[in-house]
PDB file of C-alpha atoms in Angstrom:
ATOM      1  CA  MET A   1       0.293   0.302  -0.006  1.00 48.00           C
ATOM      2  CA  SER A   2       2.561   2.596   1.275  1.00 47.00           C
ATOM      3  CA  ALA A   3       4.415   1.936  -2.343  1.00 46.00           C
ATOM      4  CA  ARG A   4       1.525   2.379  -4.535  1.00 47.00           C
ATOM      5  CA  LYS A   5       0.264   5.248  -2.673  1.00 47.00           C
ATOM      6  CA  SER A   6       4.276   6.941  -3.084  1.00 48.00           C
ATOM      7  CA  THR A   7       4.040   6.141  -6.575  1.00 49.00           C
ATOM      8  CA  GLY A   8       0.456   7.575  -6.705  1.00 51.00           C
ATOM      9  CA  ASP A   9       1.994  11.063  -5.549  1.00 52.00           C
ATOM     10  CA  ALA A  10       4.875  10.942  -7.632  1.00 50.00           C
ATOM     11  CA  GLY A  11       3.075  11.397 -10.669  1.00 51.00           C
ATOM     12  CA  GLN A  12       0.639  13.997  -8.407  1.00 54.00           C
ATOM     13  CA  GLY A  13       3.461  16.164  -8.071  1.00 54.00           C
ATOM     14  CA  ASP A  14       4.780  15.371 -12.141  1.00 60.00           C
ATOM     15  CA  GLY A  15       0.821  16.442 -13.349  1.00 57.00           C
ATOM     16  CA  ARG A  16       1.248  19.563 -10.734  1.00 59.00           C
ATOM     17  CA  GLY A  17       5.003  20.464 -12.398  1.00 55.00           C
ATOM     18  CA  ARG A  18       3.510  20.343 -15.823  1.00 58.00           C
ATOM     19  CA  ARG A  19       1.285  22.883 -15.076  1.00 58.00           C
ATOM     20  CA  LEU A  20       3.107  25.428 -13.217  1.00 53.00           C
ATOM     21  CA  VAL A  21       5.393  25.130 -16.635  1.00 51.00           C
ATOM     22  CA  LEU A  22       2.148  25.179 -18.974  1.00 52.00           C
ATOM     23  CA  ARG A  23       0.981  28.428 -16.741  1.00 59.00           C
ATOM     24  CA  GLY A  24       4.535  29.821 -16.747  1.00 55.00           C
ATOM     25  CA  VAL A  25       4.722  29.807 -20.684  1.00 47.00           C
ATOM     26  CA  LEU A  26       1.511  31.332 -21.269  1.00 47.00           C
ATOM     27  CA  LEU A  27       1.786  34.004 -18.735  1.00 48.00           C
ATOM     28  CA  ALA A  28       5.355  34.808 -20.657  1.00 47.00           C
ATOM     29  CA  VAL A  29       3.540  34.624 -24.213  1.00 40.00           C
ATOM     30  CA  ILE A  30       1.144  36.739 -22.481  1.00 43.00           C
ATOM     31  CA  ALA A  31       3.529  38.882 -21.470  1.00 41.00           C
ATOM     32  CA  PHE A  32       5.144  39.408 -24.549  1.00 42.00           C
ATOM     33  CA  VAL A  33       2.210  39.851 -26.336  1.00 42.00           C
ATOM     34  CA  VAL A  34       1.108  42.763 -24.081  1.00 40.00           C
ATOM     35  CA  LEU A  35       4.574  44.433 -24.270  1.00 41.00           C
ATOM     36  CA  GLY A  36       4.672  44.183 -28.223  1.00 45.00           C
ATOM     37  CA  PHE A  37       1.377  45.682 -27.983  1.00 41.00           C
ATOM     38  CA  VAL A  38       2.187  48.962 -25.128  1.00 42.00           C
ATOM     39  CA  ALA A  39       5.496  48.800 -27.510  1.00 44.00           C
ATOM     40  CA  SER A  40       3.435  49.248 -30.795  1.00 48.00           C
ATOM     41  CA  GLY A  41       1.130  50.928 -28.375  1.00 58.00           C
ATOM     42  CA  CYS A  42      -1.632  53.863 -28.252  1.00 71.00           C
ATOM     43  CA  SER A  43      -0.972  57.656 -28.975  1.00 80.00           C
ATOM     44  CA  LYS A  44      -3.376  60.739 -28.753  1.00 85.00           C
ATOM     45  CA  VAL A  45      -3.377  63.582 -31.263  1.00 86.00           C
ATOM     46  CA  SER A  46      -5.073  66.627 -31.172  1.00 88.00           C
ATOM     47  CA  THR A  47      -5.739  69.376 -33.781  1.00 90.00           C
ATOM     48  CA  ALA A  48      -5.239  73.155 -33.562  1.00 91.00           C
ATOM     49  CA  PRO A  49      -7.252  75.948 -34.948  1.00 92.00           C
ATOM     50  CA  ASP A  50      -5.565  75.774 -38.136  1.00 91.00           C
ATOM     51  CA  GLU A  51      -5.550  72.136 -38.823  1.00 93.00           C
ATOM     52  CA  VAL A  52      -7.396  68.651 -39.541  1.00 94.00           C
ATOM     53  CA  ARG A  53      -6.165  65.492 -39.239  1.00 95.00           C
ATOM     54  CA  LEU A  54      -7.473  62.378 -40.687  1.00 95.00           C
ATOM     55  CA  HIS A  55      -7.346  59.042 -39.287  1.00 94.00           C
ATOM     56  CA  TYR A  56      -6.470  55.923 -40.460  1.00 94.00           C
ATOM     57  CA  ALA A  57      -7.305  52.176 -38.315  1.00 91.00           C
ATOM     58  CA  GLY A  58      -5.003  49.377 -38.778  1.00 81.00           C
ATOM     59  CA  GLY A  59      -1.664  47.993 -38.369  1.00 69.00           C
ATOM     60  CA  PRO A  60       1.180  45.310 -39.556  1.00 71.00           C
ATOM     61  CA  PHE A  61      -1.369  42.486 -40.012  1.00 73.00           C
ATOM     62  CA  GLU A  62      -4.235  43.679 -40.949  1.00 78.00           C
ATOM     63  CA  ALA A  63      -5.697  46.113 -43.857  1.00 84.00           C
ATOM     64  CA  ILE A  64      -5.355  49.923 -43.361  1.00 86.00           C
ATOM     65  CA  LYS A  65      -8.832  51.614 -43.645  1.00 91.00           C
ATOM     66  CA  PHE A  66      -9.719  55.346 -43.551  1.00 93.00           C
ATOM     67  CA  GLU A  67     -11.558  55.975 -39.782  1.00 92.00           C
ATOM     68  CA  LYS A  68     -12.579  59.681 -39.543  1.00 93.00           C
ATOM     69  CA  CYS A  69     -12.093  63.107 -40.074  1.00 94.00           C
ATOM     70  CA  ILE A  70     -10.689  64.786 -36.844  1.00 94.00           C
ATOM     71  CA  SER A  71     -11.641  68.500 -36.851  1.00 93.00           C
ATOM     72  CA  PRO A  72      -9.119  71.754 -36.060  1.00 93.00           C
ATOM     73  CA  SER A  73      -9.534  72.404 -32.480  1.00 92.00           C
ATOM     74  CA  SER A  74     -10.193  69.379 -31.424  1.00 90.00           C
ATOM     75  CA  GLY A  75      -8.945  67.797 -28.065  1.00 87.00           C
ATOM     76  CA  ALA A  76      -6.703  64.406 -27.538  1.00 83.00           C
ATOM     77  CA  THR A  77      -8.189  61.796 -29.947  1.00 83.00           C
ATOM     78  CA  TYR A  78      -6.928  58.218 -29.113  1.00 85.00           C
ATOM     79  CA  LEU A  79      -5.475  56.122 -32.210  1.00 85.00           C
ATOM     80  CA  GLY A  80      -5.078  52.329 -31.683  1.00 84.00           C
ATOM     81  CA  PRO A  81      -1.183  50.551 -32.183  1.00 83.00           C
ATOM     82  CA  GLY A  82      -0.667  50.395 -35.948  1.00 84.00           C
ATOM     83  CA  ASP A  83      -3.533  53.540 -35.952  1.00 89.00           C
ATOM     84  CA  THR A  84      -1.395  56.673 -38.585  1.00 90.00           C
ATOM     85  CA  SER A  85      -3.371  60.026 -38.715  1.00 91.00           C
ATOM     86  CA  TYR A  86      -2.241  62.931 -41.297  1.00 93.00           C
ATOM     87  CA  SER A  87      -2.693  66.594 -41.396  1.00 94.00           C
ATOM     88  CA  TYR A  88      -3.633  69.238 -42.999  1.00 95.00           C
ATOM     89  CA  PRO A  89      -3.598  73.006 -43.497  1.00 93.00           C
ATOM     90  CA  PHE A  90      -7.364  74.182 -42.525  1.00 93.00           C
ATOM     91  CA  GLY A  91      -7.935  78.104 -43.573  1.00 92.00           C
ATOM     92  CA  GLN A  92      -6.297  80.810 -46.306  1.00 93.00           C
ATOM     93  CA  ARG A  93      -3.284  79.600 -47.851  1.00 93.00           C
ATOM     94  CA  THR A  94      -0.771  80.948 -50.446  1.00 94.00           C
ATOM     95  CA  PHE A  95       1.081  80.136 -53.449  1.00 94.00           C
ATOM     96  CA  ASP A  96       3.645  81.981 -53.923  1.00 95.00           C
ATOM     97  CA  PHE A  97       5.684  83.215 -57.009  1.00 95.00           C
ATOM     98  CA  SER A  98       7.087  86.172 -55.930  1.00 93.00           C
ATOM     99  CA  GLY A  99      10.892  84.719 -56.138  1.00 91.00           C
ATOM    100  CA  SER A 100      11.349  85.935 -52.423  1.00 91.00           C
ATOM    101  CA  PRO A 101      13.541  83.277 -49.889  1.00 90.00           C
ATOM    102  CA  ASP A 102      10.487  82.270 -48.542  1.00 88.00           C
ATOM    103  CA  ALA A 103       8.509  81.812 -51.418  1.00 91.00           C
ATOM    104  CA  GLU A 104       7.589  78.733 -53.166  1.00 90.00           C
ATOM    105  CA  SER A 105       8.688  79.738 -56.435  1.00 92.00           C
ATOM    106  CA  LYS A 106      10.579  81.770 -59.159  1.00 93.00           C
ATOM    107  CA  PRO A 107       8.273  84.161 -60.796  1.00 95.00           C
ATOM    108  CA  ILE A 108       7.152  83.086 -63.932  1.00 94.00           C
ATOM    109  CA  ARG A 109       8.000  83.872 -67.253  1.00 93.00           C
ATOM    110  CA  ILE A 110       6.323  84.680 -70.539  1.00 93.00           C
ATOM    111  CA  VAL A 111       6.189  85.436 -74.288  1.00 93.00           C
ATOM    112  CA  SER A 112       4.513  88.205 -75.456  1.00 92.00           C
ATOM    113  CA  LYS A 113       2.397  88.365 -78.720  1.00 93.00           C
ATOM    114  CA  ASP A 114       6.017  89.873 -80.360  1.00 90.00           C
ATOM    115  CA  ASN A 115       7.819  87.268 -79.101  1.00 92.00           C
ATOM    116  CA  VAL A 116       9.381  89.068 -75.679  1.00 92.00           C
ATOM    117  CA  GLU A 117      10.149  87.283 -73.324  1.00 92.00           C
ATOM    118  CA  MET A 118       8.735  88.525 -69.443  1.00 93.00           C
ATOM    119  CA  GLU A 119       9.091  87.276 -65.604  1.00 94.00           C
ATOM    120  CA  VAL A 120       5.679  87.432 -63.780  1.00 95.00           C
ATOM    121  CA  ALA A 121       5.835  87.890 -59.464  1.00 95.00           C
ATOM    122  CA  GLY A 122       2.549  87.557 -57.771  1.00 94.00           C
ATOM    123  CA  SER A 123       0.319  85.078 -55.912  1.00 94.00           C
ATOM    124  CA  ALA A 124      -2.581  82.847 -55.627  1.00 94.00           C
ATOM    125  CA  THR A 125      -4.581  82.741 -52.389  1.00 95.00           C
ATOM    126  CA  PHE A 126      -7.005  79.573 -51.475  1.00 95.00           C
ATOM    127  CA  THR A 127      -8.153  77.289 -49.441  1.00 95.00           C
ATOM    128  CA  LEU A 128      -7.412  73.271 -49.199  1.00 95.00           C
ATOM    129  CA  ASN A 129     -11.339  71.898 -49.626  1.00 95.00           C
ATOM    130  CA  THR A 130     -11.532  70.087 -46.018  1.00 93.00           C
ATOM    131  CA  SER A 131     -15.167  68.706 -46.550  1.00 93.00           C
ATOM    132  CA  CYS A 132     -14.248  65.545 -45.239  1.00 94.00           C
ATOM    133  CA  GLN A 133     -14.363  62.581 -47.622  1.00 95.00           C
ATOM    134  CA  THR A 134     -13.079  65.561 -50.553  1.00 95.00           C
ATOM    135  CA  LEU A 135     -10.044  65.666 -48.482  1.00 96.00           C
ATOM    136  CA  ARG A 136      -9.894  62.048 -48.334  1.00 96.00           C
ATOM    137  CA  ARG A 137      -9.888  62.004 -51.648  1.00 97.00           C
ATOM    138  CA  PHE A 138      -7.242  64.353 -51.726  1.00 97.00           C
ATOM    139  CA  HIS A 139      -5.322  62.734 -49.438  1.00 96.00           C
ATOM    140  CA  GLU A 140      -5.776  59.189 -51.098  1.00 96.00           C
ATOM    141  CA  LYS A 141      -5.083  60.458 -54.536  1.00 96.00           C
ATOM    142  CA  ILE A 142      -2.471  63.452 -54.243  1.00 96.00           C
ATOM    143  CA  GLY A 143      -1.566  63.853 -50.665  1.00 95.00           C
ATOM    144  CA  LEU A 144       0.303  60.435 -50.318  1.00 94.00           C
ATOM    145  CA  LYS A 145       1.843  60.942 -53.625  1.00 94.00           C
ATOM    146  CA  TYR A 146       3.584  63.854 -53.181  1.00 93.00           C
ATOM    147  CA  GLY A 147       3.879  63.349 -49.330  1.00 92.00           C
ATOM    148  CA  ALA A 148       1.847  66.934 -49.055  1.00 93.00           C
ATOM    149  CA  TYR A 149       0.688  66.421 -45.440  1.00 93.00           C
ATOM    150  CA  PHE A 150       2.365  67.883 -42.307  1.00 88.00           C
ATOM    151  CA  GLY A 151       3.693  66.549 -39.074  1.00 71.00           C
ATOM    152  CA  GLY A 152       6.129  64.296 -41.566  1.00 49.00           C
ATOM    153  CA  SER A 153       9.793  64.663 -41.843  1.00 44.00           C
ATOM    154  CA  GLU A 154       8.682  65.932 -46.456  1.00 45.00           C
ATOM    155  CA  SER A 155       5.887  67.700 -45.014  1.00 56.00           C
ATOM    156  CA  SER A 156       7.218  71.182 -46.201  1.00 69.00           C
ATOM    157  CA  ASP A 157       9.051  69.855 -49.353  1.00 87.00           C
ATOM    158  CA  GLY A 158       6.248  67.831 -50.574  1.00 91.00           C
ATOM    159  CA  TRP A 159       3.572  70.258 -49.625  1.00 93.00           C
ATOM    160  CA  ARG A 160       5.659  72.483 -52.048  1.00 92.00           C
ATOM    161  CA  ARG A 161       6.087  70.338 -54.718  1.00 93.00           C
ATOM    162  CA  MET A 162       2.522  69.501 -54.553  1.00 95.00           C
ATOM    163  CA  LEU A 163       1.786  73.409 -55.075  1.00 94.00           C
ATOM    164  CA  ASN A 164       4.243  73.786 -58.212  1.00 93.00           C
ATOM    165  CA  PHE A 165       2.902  71.020 -59.694  1.00 95.00           C
ATOM    166  CA  TYR A 166      -1.189  71.941 -59.572  1.00 95.00           C
ATOM    167  CA  PHE A 167      -0.868  75.559 -59.029  1.00 93.00           C
ATOM    168  CA  LYS A 168       2.483  76.301 -60.932  1.00 93.00           C
ATOM    169  CA  GLN A 169       2.276  74.804 -63.911  1.00 94.00           C
ATOM    170  CA  PRO A 170      -1.209  75.593 -64.481  1.00 95.00           C
ATOM    171  CA  LEU A 171      -0.549  78.894 -63.506  1.00 94.00           C
ATOM    172  CA  ASP A 172       2.404  79.000 -66.780  1.00 94.00           C
ATOM    173  CA  ARG A 173       0.383  77.275 -69.027  1.00 94.00           C
ATOM    174  CA  ALA A 174      -2.430  80.186 -68.704  1.00 94.00           C
ATOM    175  CA  MET A 175      -0.258  83.045 -68.574  1.00 93.00           C
ATOM    176  CA  ASP A 176       1.787  81.817 -71.937  1.00 92.00           C
ATOM    177  CA  ALA A 177      -1.681  81.957 -73.206  1.00 94.00           C
ATOM    178  CA  ALA A 178      -2.960  84.672 -72.404  1.00 94.00           C
ATOM    179  CA  SER A 179       0.085  86.886 -72.861  1.00 94.00           C
ATOM    180  CA  GLN A 180       0.427  85.977 -76.853  1.00 92.00           C
ATOM    181  CA  GLU A 181      -3.307  87.919 -77.388  1.00 92.00           C
ATOM    182  CA  PHE A 182      -0.875  91.151 -75.734  1.00 94.00           C
ATOM    183  CA  GLU A 183       1.833  92.924 -77.132  1.00 92.00           C
ATOM    184  CA  TRP A 184       4.965  93.643 -74.597  1.00 90.00           C
ATOM    185  CA  LYS A 185       4.897  97.226 -74.528  1.00 91.00           C
ATOM    186  CA  LYS A 186       1.257  96.798 -73.797  1.00 92.00           C
ATOM    187  CA  LEU A 187       1.485  94.533 -70.782  1.00 92.00           C
ATOM    188  CA  PHE A 188       3.980  96.580 -70.038  1.00 90.00           C
ATOM    189  CA  ASN A 189       3.181 100.028 -70.294  1.00 88.00           C
ATOM    190  CA  ASP A 190      -0.797  99.648 -70.991  1.00 92.00           C
ATOM    191  CA  PRO A 191      -3.063 100.124 -68.180  1.00 92.00           C
ATOM    192  CA  ASP A 192      -6.004  98.816 -70.107  1.00 94.00           C
ATOM    193  CA  ALA A 193      -4.768  96.275 -71.357  1.00 94.00           C
ATOM    194  CA  LYS A 194      -2.887  94.653 -68.519  1.00 92.00           C
ATOM    195  CA  GLN A 195      -6.531  94.182 -67.066  1.00 93.00           C
ATOM    196  CA  GLN A 196      -7.956  92.678 -69.785  1.00 94.00           C
ATOM    197  CA  TRP A 197      -4.995  90.374 -69.344  1.00 94.00           C
ATOM    198  CA  GLU A 198      -5.147  90.046 -66.088  1.00 93.00           C
ATOM    199  CA  GLN A 199      -8.832  88.711 -66.419  1.00 92.00           C
ATOM    200  CA  ARG A 200      -8.307  86.816 -69.535  1.00 93.00           C
ATOM    201  CA  VAL A 201      -4.995  84.641 -67.107  1.00 93.00           C
ATOM    202  CA  GLY A 202      -8.195  84.151 -64.147  1.00 91.00           C
ATOM    203  CA  GLN A 203     -10.167  82.910 -66.023  1.00 92.00           C
ATOM    204  CA  LEU A 204      -7.729  80.173 -67.944  1.00 94.00           C
ATOM    205  CA  ALA A 205      -5.612  79.782 -64.141  1.00 93.00           C
ATOM    206  CA  ARG A 206      -8.870  78.438 -62.705  1.00 91.00           C
ATOM    207  CA  GLN A 207     -10.095  75.999 -65.747  1.00 93.00           C
ATOM    208  CA  PHE A 208      -6.190  74.950 -66.033  1.00 95.00           C
ATOM    209  CA  ILE A 209      -6.057  74.624 -61.929  1.00 94.00           C
ATOM    210  CA  ARG A 210      -9.635  72.556 -62.393  1.00 93.00           C
ATOM    211  CA  GLU A 211      -8.083  70.257 -65.105  1.00 94.00           C
ATOM    212  CA  THR A 212      -4.901  69.543 -63.424  1.00 94.00           C
ATOM    213  CA  ALA A 213      -6.131  68.331 -59.637  1.00 93.00           C
ATOM    214  CA  GLY A 214      -9.657  66.448 -60.855  1.00 92.00           C
ATOM    215  CA  GLU A 215     -11.667  68.007 -58.826  1.00 93.00           C
ATOM    216  CA  ASP A 216     -12.539  71.236 -56.212  1.00 93.00           C
ATOM    217  CA  TYR A 217      -9.492  70.859 -53.936  1.00 95.00           C
ATOM    218  CA  PHE A 218      -8.331  74.333 -54.025  1.00 95.00           C
ATOM    219  CA  CYS A 219     -11.136  77.055 -53.210  1.00 94.00           C
ATOM    220  CA  GLN A 220     -11.724  80.358 -52.655  1.00 93.00           C
ATOM    221  CA  PRO A 221      -9.486  81.862 -49.447  1.00 94.00           C
ATOM    222  CA  ASN A 222     -12.864  82.021 -47.386  1.00 91.00           C
ATOM    223  CA  TYR A 223     -14.621  78.364 -48.000  1.00 90.00           C
ATOM    224  CA  GLY A 224     -16.001  77.001 -45.543  1.00 80.00           C
ATOM    225  CA  GLY A 225     -16.966  73.066 -46.490  1.00 76.00           C
ATOM    226  CA  SER A 226     -20.334  73.769 -47.392  1.00 77.00           C
ATOM    227  CA  GLY A 227     -21.890  75.169 -50.420  1.00 82.00           C
ATOM    228  CA  ASP A 228     -19.515  76.718 -54.019  1.00 87.00           C
ATOM    229  CA  CYS A 229     -15.686  75.970 -53.283  1.00 90.00           C
ATOM    230  CA  GLY A 230     -15.471  78.868 -55.506  1.00 90.00           C
ATOM    231  CA  ASP A 231     -12.280  80.130 -57.437  1.00 90.00           C
ATOM    232  CA  VAL A 232      -8.596  80.670 -56.442  1.00 92.00           C
ATOM    233  CA  VAL A 233      -8.220  84.017 -56.082  1.00 94.00           C
ATOM    234  CA  LEU A 234      -5.431  85.312 -58.400  1.00 93.00           C
ATOM    235  CA  THR A 235      -2.486  88.437 -57.573  1.00 93.00           C
ATOM    236  CA  ILE A 236      -0.753  88.864 -60.435  1.00 92.00           C
ATOM    237  CA  GLN A 237       2.136  91.871 -60.723  1.00 91.00           C
ATOM    238  CA  LYS A 238       2.966  93.665 -64.079  1.00 89.00           C
ATOM    239  CA  PRO A 239       4.954  91.441 -66.922  1.00 91.00           C
ATOM    240  CA  GLU A 240       8.587  93.029 -66.301  1.00 91.00           C
ATOM    241  CA  PRO A 241      10.432  92.707 -69.657  1.00 89.00           C
ATOM    242  CA  PRO A 242      14.686  92.843 -70.227  1.00 85.00           C
ATOM    243  CA  GLN A 243      16.038  95.288 -68.786  1.00 82.00           C
ATOM    244  CA  THR A 244      17.440  96.577 -72.267  1.00 83.00           C
ATOM    245  CA  LEU A 245      14.059  96.563 -72.819  1.00 83.00           C
ATOM    246  CA  ILE A 246      13.466  99.098 -70.816  1.00 72.00           C
ATOM    247  CA  ASP A 247      16.207 101.563 -71.093  1.00 79.00           C
ATOM    248  CA  ALA A 248      15.489 101.236 -74.998  1.00 72.00           C
ATOM    249  CA  LEU A 249      11.609 102.370 -73.800  1.00 64.00           C
ATOM    250  CA  ALA A 250      12.682 105.102 -71.349  1.00 63.00           C
ATOM    251  CA  ALA A 251      15.541 106.462 -74.195  1.00 70.00           C
ATOM    252  CA  GLU A 252      12.848 106.392 -76.808  1.00 68.00           C
ATOM    253  CA  GLN A 253      10.161 107.890 -74.413  1.00 61.00           C
ATOM    254  CA  ALA A 254      13.033 110.544 -73.628  1.00 60.00           C
ATOM    255  CA  ALA A 255      13.766 111.248 -77.650  1.00 64.00           C
ATOM    256  CA  LYS A 256       9.731 112.162 -78.085  1.00 63.00           C
ATOM    257  CA  GLN A 257      10.374 114.598 -75.274  1.00 61.00           C
ATOM    258  CA  GLN A 258      13.346 116.558 -76.760  1.00 62.00           C
ATOM    259  CA  ASN A 259      11.435 116.185 -79.860  1.00 67.00           C
ATOM    260  CA  LEU A 260       7.978 117.874 -78.964  1.00 61.00           C
ATOM    261  CA  ALA A 261      10.320 120.222 -76.825  1.00 59.00           C
ATOM    262  CA  GLN A 262      11.763 121.042 -80.210  1.00 62.00           C
ATOM    263  CA  GLN A 263       8.782 121.716 -82.489  1.00 68.00           C
ATOM    264  CA  GLN A 264       7.300 124.112 -79.473  1.00 66.00           C
ATOM    265  CA  ILE A 265      10.610 125.670 -80.319  1.00 64.00           C
ATOM    266  CA  ASN A 266      10.821 125.933 -83.746  1.00 67.00           C
ATOM    267  CA  THR A 267       6.677 126.956 -83.320  1.00 71.00           C
ATOM    268  CA  LYS A 268       7.679 129.706 -81.274  1.00 67.00           C
ATOM    269  CA  VAL A 269      10.330 131.397 -83.751  1.00 66.00           C
ATOM    270  CA  LYS A 270       7.726 130.651 -86.767  1.00 72.00           C
ATOM    271  CA  THR A 271       5.563 132.801 -85.039  1.00 75.00           C
ATOM    272  CA  GLU A 272       8.335 135.628 -84.572  1.00 70.00           C
ATOM    273  CA  LEU A 273       9.051 136.019 -87.800  1.00 71.00           C
ATOM    274  CA  GLU A 274       5.913 135.648 -89.145  1.00 71.00           C
ATOM    275  CA  SER A 275       5.592 139.166 -86.615  1.00 75.00           C
ATOM    276  CA  ILE A 276       8.853 140.830 -88.435  1.00 76.00           C
ATOM    277  CA  GLN A 277       7.608 139.917 -91.844  1.00 75.00           C
ATOM    278  CA  ASP A 278       4.188 141.907 -91.160  1.00 73.00           C
ATOM    279  CA  LEU A 279       6.200 144.922 -89.508  1.00 68.00           C
ATOM    280  CA  VAL A 280       8.276 145.311 -92.498  1.00 72.00           C
ATOM    281  CA  ARG A 281       5.414 144.923 -94.766  1.00 75.00           C
ATOM    282  CA  VAL A 282       3.673 148.273 -92.231  1.00 73.00           C
ATOM    283  CA  LEU A 283       6.878 150.024 -91.292  1.00 68.00           C
ATOM    284  CA  GLY A 284       9.021 149.562 -93.969  1.00 78.00           C
ATOM    285  CA  PRO A 285      12.623 148.303 -93.336  1.00 77.00           C
ATOM    286  CA  GLN A 286      14.132 150.499 -91.560  1.00 72.00           C
ATOM    287  CA  GLY A 287      11.080 151.575 -89.360  1.00 71.00           C
ATOM    288  CA  ALA A 288      10.989 147.604 -88.499  1.00 66.00           C
ATOM    289  CA  ILE A 289      14.184 147.548 -87.140  1.00 75.00           C
ATOM    290  CA  LEU A 290      13.789 150.473 -85.581  1.00 72.00           C
ATOM    291  CA  TRP A 291      10.186 149.370 -83.842  1.00 69.00           C
ATOM    292  CA  LYS A 292      12.174 146.503 -82.492  1.00 73.00           C
ATOM    293  CA  ALA A 293      14.971 148.978 -80.984  1.00 75.00           C
ATOM    294  CA  ILE A 294      12.146 150.344 -78.824  1.00 74.00           C
ATOM    295  CA  GLN A 295      10.487 147.095 -78.280  1.00 71.00           C
ATOM    296  CA  ASP A 296      13.894 145.426 -76.488  1.00 72.00           C
ATOM    297  CA  GLY A 297      14.243 148.852 -74.781  1.00 67.00           C
ATOM    298  CA  ARG A 298      17.375 149.767 -76.977  1.00 70.00           C
ATOM    299  CA  VAL A 299      15.951 153.136 -77.878  1.00 64.00           C
ATOM    300  CA  GLN A 300      14.900 155.973 -76.055  1.00 64.00           C
ATOM    301  CA  VAL A 301      11.688 157.546 -77.418  1.00 61.00           C
ATOM    302  CA  VAL A 302      11.635 160.978 -75.916  1.00 61.00           C
ATOM    303  CA  PRO A 303       9.033 163.701 -76.732  1.00 64.00           C
ATOM    304  CA  VAL A 304      10.116 167.633 -77.714  1.00 58.00           C
ATOM    305  CA  PRO A 305       8.377 170.415 -78.599  1.00 62.00           C
ATOM    306  CA  GLN A 306       6.667 171.039 -82.243  1.00 63.00           C
ATOM    307  CA  GLY A 307       9.616 172.112 -84.510  1.00 62.00           C
ATOM    308  CA  GLY A 308      12.109 171.306 -81.782  1.00 59.00           C
ATOM    309  CA  ALA A 309      15.455 168.801 -83.038  1.00 58.00           C
ATOM    310  CA  ILE A 310      16.119 165.587 -81.927  1.00 56.00           C
ATOM    311  CA  ASN A 311      18.626 163.256 -81.610  1.00 59.00           C
ATOM    312  CA  ILE A 312      18.489 159.816 -80.611  1.00 57.00           C
ATOM    313  CA  THR A 313      21.194 158.164 -78.999  1.00 59.00           C
ATOM    314  CA  PRO A 314      21.054 153.930 -78.834  1.00 59.00           C
ATOM    315  CA  GLN A 315      21.319 152.809 -75.351  1.00 57.00           C
ATOM    316  CA  SER A 316      25.121 151.356 -74.585  1.00 58.00           C
ATOM    317  CA  ARG A 317      24.190 147.645 -73.594  1.00 53.00           C
TER     318      ARG A 317
END
C-alpha cells in the first residue's frame, strides 16, 4: 500500500509541475503580447485651430482603412496600435511665386505676342477643401503621392512640390496663353491692356487648376466646407521685360519729349518771323528795325516840342 501511494503521489507531483510550467509559458506569451502591444502602443493626437487630421486604422497584420476626420481645435483623440493620422492645413494658404527667399516658386516666365520674354511675380490665395470625404480623396490621390501632409519629415518639401505641380504649371499655361494676345509694350505700359490680360489669365488659370487636380480641391480663400467651392484668388504684378528693353523704352520716351520741345521752339521762332514780316510790310525795313529796337529797350523815345530838334542816342548794352 505504501509503495502504491508513494507512486501516486509522485505522479500527482509531476502533473502539478507540468501545469505550473504550462502556466509559466502562457504567462510569458501573454506578457510578450502585452509588451508588443505597448511597444507598438496607443497614441493620442489633438488639432490646432488651423489644422485638420485624417485618421486611418490598421496595423502590420490588418488592412489600413479610413476611420474619420478630426476637426480643427479638437482635444486628445486616441489612436490604436498601428493607426496613423495625417495633418493638413485648415484655412487660407498662399502659393507665392514672387521669387522671395520664402516663396514657393520663382516668378513665372511668359512670351508676349511679339516674342518678348517677360517675368511675372504674384501669388494665388486659396483654401484647401477640407470637407471630410473630399479631403480624404485628395489625400489618397495626391497627398500620399507628394507627401504633402504636415508633421512628417517631408511635410514642407512635399507641400511645396504639390503646389508647384498643381498651381505653377496651370498658371504657367494660363499666362502664356493670355500673353499671346498682347504686345509687350501694352502689357508693360498700358493699364487697360494689363487689366484685360489679368482677367484672361484668371479665367484660364482657374480652368487649368481644376483640370489638373481633377476635382475642386482648391477653393476660394473664405470657403467654409459647404456650398460652392469658389475660385482661387490671383494677385499678379505687371509683367517685367528685360532691363535692356526698359532702358530702350526710356530712351525712346526721352527722345519723344526732346522732339516735342524742339517743335515748340520751332513754332515760337516761326511766329516771331511772321510778326517781323508783318512789321516790314507796314513800317518798311528801317521802321521795323526801329520798332524792334524800341520794343527791346535799346532806343529811348523822348517827347520834344513842336518844331524842336531831336537826337536819337542808342543805349549802350
